[in-house]
Amino acid sequence: MANLIRRATRLPLPGKIGLALVLFWIVIAVIGPWIAPYPPGSFVNEEVFAGSSRAYWLGSDFLGRDVLSRLVSGARFTVGLSAIAVTIAASIGTGLALTAAVGPRWLDELLSRAMDTLISIPSKIFALVLVAAFGSSMALLTLIIAITYIPGNFRIARSLAVGLAKLDYVEVARARGEGRLHLAVVEILPNILKPLFADIGLRFVFIVLLLSGLSFLGLGLQPPDADLGSLVRENTSGLAEGALAIIAPAAAIASLTVGVNLLIDAATQGKAE
Amino acid sequence: MSGAPSVSAWRGPIRLVGKRIGLALITLLLVSAVVFTISGLLPGDAAQEVLGQGATPEQVAALRHEMGLDRPAAVRYFEWLAAIAAGDPGNSIVANKPVADIISERLPNTLTLAGLTTVFAVPFAFLVGIWSAVTRGRATDRSLNIMTLAMVALPEFLVATIAVMVFSVKLLWLPSITIVPQDPTLGEFLRAYALPVMVLGVGVIAQLSRMIRAAIIAELDRPYVEMARLKGVSQARLIVRHVLPNAVGPIANAMALSLSYLFGGAIIVETIFSYPGLASLMVNAVTSRDMPLLQACAMIFCAAYLLLVLIADTVAILANPRLRQG
Amino acid sequence: MTMTPHVDVRGLCVTVRAPDGSPLRIVDNVSFAIPRSEVLALIGESGSGKTTIALSLMGYARGGARISGQITVGEATLDGAGDKGLAAQRGHRITYVAQSAAAAFNPSRRVIEQVIEPALIHGTATDAQARARAVELFAALALPNPQTIGSRYPHELSGGQLQRLMAAMALITRPDLVIFDEPTTALDVTTQVEVLQAFRKVVREQGATGVYVSHDLAVVAQMADQVLVLNRGTVREQNAVRAVLEAPADDYTRTLLAAAQPVLKTVVPVAVKPAPLLSISGIHAGYGSIDRQGRPAHPVLSDVSLTVPRGGAVGVIGESGSGKSTVARVVAGLLAPTAGEVVLDGQTLAASLSERGREELRRIQIVFQNADVALNPAHSVGDILGRVLRFYHGMSGRAATARVAELLDLIRLPSAVAGRRCDELSGGQKQRVNLARALAANPDVILCDEVTSALDTVVREAILDLLAELRRDLGVAYLFISHDIATVKALCDEIVVLYKGTRVESGQSGTYNAPPYHPYTDLLISSVPELRTDWLSGVGPKATPQLGAVTDDAGLCRFLPRCPVAIAGRCDTSPPPLRLMDAGNAVLCHRTESELAH
């Protein structure tokens, strides 16, 4: 822990900004409902698309609801669902990658072939086909997004793991008679974690963007639940007025994704040099 | 010194490229199976979907029979595959028109959008990528890095929203909806496309320039670059004559990847600007669960992606003397 | 007539930033001068700063290091010259031959374009003149087909050829100074001789002034007039090459000299009639898919047999591509042979790892060359050793901790090392831990795959001594694989010579002191540079093979295409017989004992 704090204080400025943004959104996602000044679903302002005021910091939306309250509630969905999806994607992708790296050659061929096929379907197109087939209840949506990003994680993790599996220390362990599980978990996994975390961070960014994009298209989270992408969608009629109700959630997504990107970039560069 | 390469010299690369084409076709076949399987798994079936909840089971069964849905999945898959390969993927359930007609109306629009974005974004990306690589670690590189890093992470609808607010709402320069008039003048044409191309371009420039930077830096770290410097080769010559020829492969791949990103971006951009392209058509097909249309759109996007990767692989093979000579 | 020296360096310092940000001098106050047409050698171990000094003669520093001091070459002053001024000197008046030409040539451009590029960018010749001079230089460097070799791409040429082409590139502008940076280190010893001979000839013909960077005193003895001995960035000794070899003034120089000819302090008594412990017979093995006749797509070993006695040490020697490491992989079970068997203590071992029992695995341990990748960087030394103890002996807790300390003591490392991670250790320490991991199993035999090759000479000698001690004290046997005959002779009782996957000779170590031996063994032994300045002149020009095109028939002698004493009509028609020499060594050759004895 002390080590982590020391590392954080050594990050260059963009990295610190990124870290601050990421921490900010994690906190909002956790405590969002308790700090929302109004119930997110109630019509509190007579004026629609109202500007910023002391009572409504981010103004009101197309139905006169409080934008700030809706935003902090929506952030929970965006951050939470994306985090769950990326965890699922990375666990399955990396698990399969390790299996491919230490397993028999035919299994590696089979898994790689299958993942190469899935990766040839552009991720947003894949997600659209899955949504069309299965619909978009919250659980399914999370699963769909996770499935969409398994092949990418598999590919990165496999190339890292296969590279390591050829190294002498893994050979020595094999020659000692160690089982495949030991090779994968003890010898290989600890050494691919660092580069994998960078990849998982990037994938989290893509997942946030995909989830928000789907919601923006009306294919993601369904009302009454609303994530940040849904907030942008429902307020598109305010675009011509330049309403805060549309800018605020879009900027919120951007600050989260840009923050993650800045943090990863700074963290990985520090390691390279 | 060397004469024109003989026919036999081309046997190696032709075999390699042939192998890639074969692999791409197999992948496309597998992709088609995946798309068909997933879209055939929908909870209610298409007949139910068309007739709505009020239909009697007999009506549904009749329509199922009429649509051929009561036959085995494998048979339906190969029929569908043959139809798609022949360019006739059936009728749209919702519009009740041949899917081929709807697509042939929309596809040129998306190609135009993608083509314009490529023309606009690729030179820009090269400029930024190379500039960033040669100033590696210095202030220019660091600020370009932060900029592209942020641009990669921006959702298209934020870029679009800001662009509309600035150029359409505040400045009144450009239309917020992309309608291309019949027989447009060049000015009208460019005005109509300016905003969507700009929004799509932001993402492409950011991604592509980062990958170009990475490809060039990977080359700059190789010993032959140090050797070239020790020969007194100037920076410009180093990049143009020594580094770029070796980076052609990775850069071609990067271009294929970021152009395929265009398809994803187009889904949002076409919707925002109400642009009648293939991507917004696909979104409509998802909303209305128009499976034949959806399947056809998905296959076109996948085929386009595989084609781009194939071209990139071919370029990489031809650029590498080791592979070129087989 | 008094004149200033051709190359004059005074007070050269190179400073880098240490990880904590403080400045660190990696080259400290080095001064030297080189008269025209002489060669100065910079010699030292890794970290001595020799390459850094060589590069700073071109005003070039890697990784943002800072150069200070006075450097003049010919009429040019390099210190204080700007980027433009330096670029005008580099590749023009001062040129460079890199350690690995295979990496230093641009893979996507034809070699000739790269060789003449310095002449063109510095305007010393027209395109046609430069090409003509390149062809002259190719011929002078004994490159085959000098007219056309330039139109090849780097990947089509061998390492030795590329190294000579790079020398041509360095000489094309008739420079004031040529820097050779370990130009033969990456080559096989038999190729090294040819390249050294070509270099020396062309340097003398061109009257070039040179700096020759090397870690190998014997190589330097052939190439240089003066020697500068470096250690940790400072000069230890500077003198004429003969003086340094015959009467070294500095202790460090003496250490280097001693390590160059390893003589082990530990004497291991050899049993008169040792019982065989490990024997492999008729091994065929390779990589890739296996065809219907049971032959792999890329065959490596064909019909290799050898026996390691209990407590004995058998060396396997050969150049890169000889299949020597594959022998170790087959014995360890990492690669299943396509034919032949491995027998341990009378028991035939299963071909593949998964079918061998844990006890069988325990008795054979393998140690790899590169300790950097042989030890898992995620684990501590204690974890690495502890895992072996738990796996084979079921040891844990206090017993394991005590045994780890014992093992560390055995390899002469303090027990505190157990808590350290491997990336905190030096190269020699890592190799010791690497050995300790094998010892933790209490093996009967350790397969040592080039375990000393990545180490500096002084460290190498210490590890060899440790190996001999362990053998004496623990009775462990070695199958010791190396490309370096001096190392193998120092440690092993018996030596097997591999060439392209076949065993061409085997015998007691002593039989390798004098002929008769196999023509390849002869080439191998005569190619090892000796610590005297006239060695290279004494190595006769290698007789070109007497036979023309030879079909790659599996049955014929594999050395035939390179053999200087091949017999037309015999060697190219029938497989060679295995002859037993009087000294006891067995040689696979058509030539008789008296013919092989010269």
PDB file of N, CA and C in Angstrom, chain A residues 178-212:
ATOM      1  N   GLU A 178       6.746 -30.443 -13.272  1.00  0.00           N
ATOM      2  CA  GLU A 178       5.618 -29.663 -12.759  1.00  0.00           C
ATOM      3  C   GLU A 178       4.407 -29.822 -13.684  1.00  0.00           C
ATOM      4  N   GLY A 179       3.219 -29.772 -13.100  1.00  0.00           N
ATOM      5  CA  GLY A 179       1.985 -29.872 -13.878  1.00  0.00           C
ATOM      6  C   GLY A 179       1.684 -28.577 -14.613  1.00  0.00           C
ATOM      7  N   ARG A 180       0.711 -28.673 -15.505  1.00  0.00           N
ATOM      8  CA  ARG A 180       0.363 -27.511 -16.331  1.00  0.00           C
ATOM      9  C   ARG A 180      -0.176 -26.355 -15.506  1.00  0.00           C
ATOM     10  N   LEU A 181      -0.942 -26.696 -14.471  1.00  0.00           N
ATOM     11  CA  LEU A 181      -1.524 -25.642 -13.641  1.00  0.00           C
ATOM     12  C   LEU A 181      -0.413 -24.827 -12.969  1.00  0.00           C
ATOM     13  N   HIS A 182       0.588 -25.540 -12.445  1.00  0.00           N
ATOM     14  CA  HIS A 182       1.716 -24.857 -11.808  1.00  0.00           C
ATOM     15  C   HIS A 182       2.419 -23.954 -12.822  1.00  0.00           C
ATOM     16  N   LEU A 183       2.664 -24.485 -14.013  1.00  0.00           N
ATOM     17  CA  LEU A 183       3.350 -23.689 -15.041  1.00  0.00           C
ATOM     18  C   LEU A 183       2.565 -22.412 -15.321  1.00  0.00           C
ATOM     19  N   ALA A 184       1.244 -22.562 -15.484  1.00  0.00           N
ATOM     20  CA  ALA A 184       0.425 -21.418 -15.866  1.00  0.00           C
ATOM     21  C   ALA A 184       0.332 -20.405 -14.734  1.00  0.00           C
ATOM     22  N   VAL A 185       0.040 -20.895 -13.533  1.00  0.00           N
ATOM     23  CA  VAL A 185      -0.299 -19.975 -12.439  1.00  0.00           C
ATOM     24  C   VAL A 185       0.937 -19.449 -11.707  1.00  0.00           C
ATOM     25  N   VAL A 186       1.917 -20.320 -11.488  1.00  0.00           N
ATOM     26  CA  VAL A 186       3.070 -19.901 -10.685  1.00  0.00           C
ATOM     27  C   VAL A 186       4.197 -19.344 -11.553  1.00  0.00           C
ATOM     28  N   GLU A 187       4.466 -20.001 -12.675  1.00  0.00           N
ATOM     29  CA  GLU A 187       5.621 -19.577 -13.469  1.00  0.00           C
ATOM     30  C   GLU A 187       5.268 -18.455 -14.451  1.00  0.00           C
ATOM     31  N   ILE A 188       4.114 -18.546 -15.117  1.00  0.00           N
ATOM     32  CA  ILE A 188       3.815 -17.587 -16.192  1.00  0.00           C
ATOM     33  C   ILE A 188       2.998 -16.394 -15.709  1.00  0.00           C
ATOM     34  N   LEU A 189       1.867 -16.676 -15.054  1.00  0.00           N
ATOM     35  CA  LEU A 189       0.936 -15.591 -14.726  1.00  0.00           C
ATOM     36  C   LEU A 189       1.573 -14.385 -14.028  1.00  0.00           C
ATOM     37  N   PRO A 190       2.400 -14.593 -12.979  1.00  0.00           N
ATOM     38  CA  PRO A 190       2.928 -13.409 -12.286  1.00  0.00           C
ATOM     39  C   PRO A 190       3.734 -12.495 -13.214  1.00  0.00           C
ATOM     40  N   ASN A 191       4.301 -13.071 -14.258  1.00  0.00           N
ATOM     41  CA  ASN A 191       5.153 -12.266 -15.130  1.00  0.00           C
ATOM     42  C   ASN A 191       4.410 -11.602 -16.275  1.00  0.00           C
ATOM     43  N   ILE A 192       3.119 -11.924 -16.451  1.00  0.00           N
ATOM     44  CA  ILE A 192       2.384 -11.203 -17.497  1.00  0.00           C
ATOM     45  C   ILE A 192       1.395 -10.208 -16.890  1.00  0.00           C
ATOM     46  N   LEU A 193       1.333 -10.151 -15.556  1.00  0.00           N
ATOM     47  CA  LEU A 193       0.324  -9.294 -14.935  1.00  0.00           C
ATOM     48  C   LEU A 193       0.511  -7.828 -15.281  1.00  0.00           C
ATOM     49  N   LYS A 194       1.769  -7.350 -15.216  1.00  0.00           N
ATOM     50  CA  LYS A 194       1.987  -5.918 -15.433  1.00  0.00           C
ATOM     51  C   LYS A 194       1.513  -5.478 -16.816  1.00  0.00           C
ATOM     52  N   PRO A 195       2.021  -6.099 -17.893  1.00  0.00           N
ATOM     53  CA  PRO A 195       1.511  -5.678 -19.207  1.00  0.00           C
ATOM     54  C   PRO A 195       0.015  -5.930 -19.358  1.00  0.00           C
ATOM     55  N   LEU A 196      -0.496  -6.979 -18.695  1.00  0.00           N
ATOM     56  CA  LEU A 196      -1.929  -7.257 -18.802  1.00  0.00           C
ATOM     57  C   LEU A 196      -2.765  -6.154 -18.178  1.00  0.00           C
ATOM     58  N   PHE A 197      -2.291  -5.605 -17.056  1.00  0.00           N
ATOM     59  CA  PHE A 197      -3.068  -4.554 -16.420  1.00  0.00           C
ATOM     60  C   PHE A 197      -3.220  -3.360 -17.351  1.00  0.00           C
ATOM     61  N   ALA A 198      -2.155  -3.036 -18.078  1.00  0.00           N
ATOM     62  CA  ALA A 198      -2.249  -1.937 -19.039  1.00  0.00           C
ATOM     63  C   ALA A 198      -3.308  -2.251 -20.086  1.00  0.00           C
ATOM     64  N   ASP A 199      -3.298  -3.502 -20.551  1.00  0.00           N
ATOM     65  CA  ASP A 199      -4.274  -3.890 -21.569  1.00  0.00           C
ATOM     66  C   ASP A 199      -5.687  -3.849 -20.999  1.00  0.00           C
ATOM     67  N   ILE A 200      -5.838  -4.305 -19.762  1.00  0.00           N
ATOM     68  CA  ILE A 200      -7.167  -4.320 -19.155  1.00  0.00           C
ATOM     69  C   ILE A 200      -7.686  -2.896 -18.992  1.00  0.00           C
ATOM     70  N   GLY A 201      -6.782  -1.980 -18.631  1.00  0.00           N
ATOM     71  CA  GLY A 201      -7.181  -0.581 -18.516  1.00  0.00           C
ATOM     72  C   GLY A 201      -7.712  -0.047 -19.835  1.00  0.00           C
ATOM     73  N   LEU A 202      -6.960  -0.310 -20.923  1.00  0.00           N
ATOM     74  CA  LEU A 202      -7.400   0.156 -22.248  1.00  0.00           C
ATOM     75  C   LEU A 202      -8.745  -0.462 -22.611  1.00  0.00           C
ATOM     76  N   ARG A 203      -8.881  -1.730 -22.297  1.00  0.00           N
ATOM     77  CA  ARG A 203     -10.124  -2.419 -22.618  1.00  0.00           C
ATOM     78  C   ARG A 203     -11.288  -1.835 -21.821  1.00  0.00           C
ATOM     79  N   PHE A 204     -11.001  -1.418 -20.592  1.00  0.00           N
ATOM     80  CA  PHE A 204     -12.040  -0.760 -19.790  1.00  0.00           C
ATOM     81  C   PHE A 204     -12.529   0.501 -20.507  1.00  0.00           C
ATOM     82  N   VAL A 205     -11.575   1.259 -21.056  1.00  0.00           N
ATOM     83  CA  VAL A 205     -11.942   2.468 -21.802  1.00  0.00           C
ATOM     84  C   VAL A 205     -12.857   2.103 -22.971  1.00  0.00           C
ATOM     85  N   PHE A 206     -12.462   1.084 -23.751  1.00  0.00           N
ATOM     86  CA  PHE A 206     -13.291   0.692 -24.905  1.00  0.00           C
ATOM     87  C   PHE A 206     -14.668   0.245 -24.454  1.00  0.00           C
ATOM     88  N   ILE A 207     -14.702  -0.455 -23.322  1.00  0.00           N
ATOM     89  CA  ILE A 207     -15.980  -0.973 -22.839  1.00  0.00           C
ATOM     90  C   ILE A 207     -16.898   0.173 -22.410  1.00  0.00           C
ATOM     91  N   VAL A 208     -16.319   1.167 -21.717  1.00  0.00           N
ATOM     92  CA  VAL A 208     -17.129   2.335 -21.343  1.00  0.00           C
ATOM     93  C   VAL A 208     -17.685   2.986 -22.601  1.00  0.00           C
ATOM     94  N   LEU A 209     -16.822   3.131 -23.604  1.00  0.00           N
ATOM     95  CA  LEU A 209     -17.271   3.784 -24.834  1.00  0.00           C
ATOM     96  C   LEU A 209     -18.333   2.944 -25.537  1.00  0.00           C
ATOM     97  N   LEU A 210     -18.160   1.620 -25.546  1.00  0.00           N
ATOM     98  CA  LEU A 210     -19.137   0.767 -26.221  1.00  0.00           C
ATOM     99  C   LEU A 210     -20.474   0.797 -25.494  1.00  0.00           C
ATOM    100  N   LEU A 211     -20.405   0.668 -24.171  1.00  0.00           N
ATOM    101  CA  LEU A 211     -21.641   0.690 -23.383  1.00  0.00           C
ATOM    102  C   LEU A 211     -22.378   2.015 -23.587  1.00  0.00           C
ATOM    103  N   SER A 212     -21.639   3.115 -23.473  1.00  0.00           N
ATOM    104  CA  SER A 212     -22.276   4.424 -23.655  1.00  0.00           C
ATOM    105  C   SER A 212     -22.807   4.559 -25.063  1.00  0.00           C
TER     106      SER A 212
END
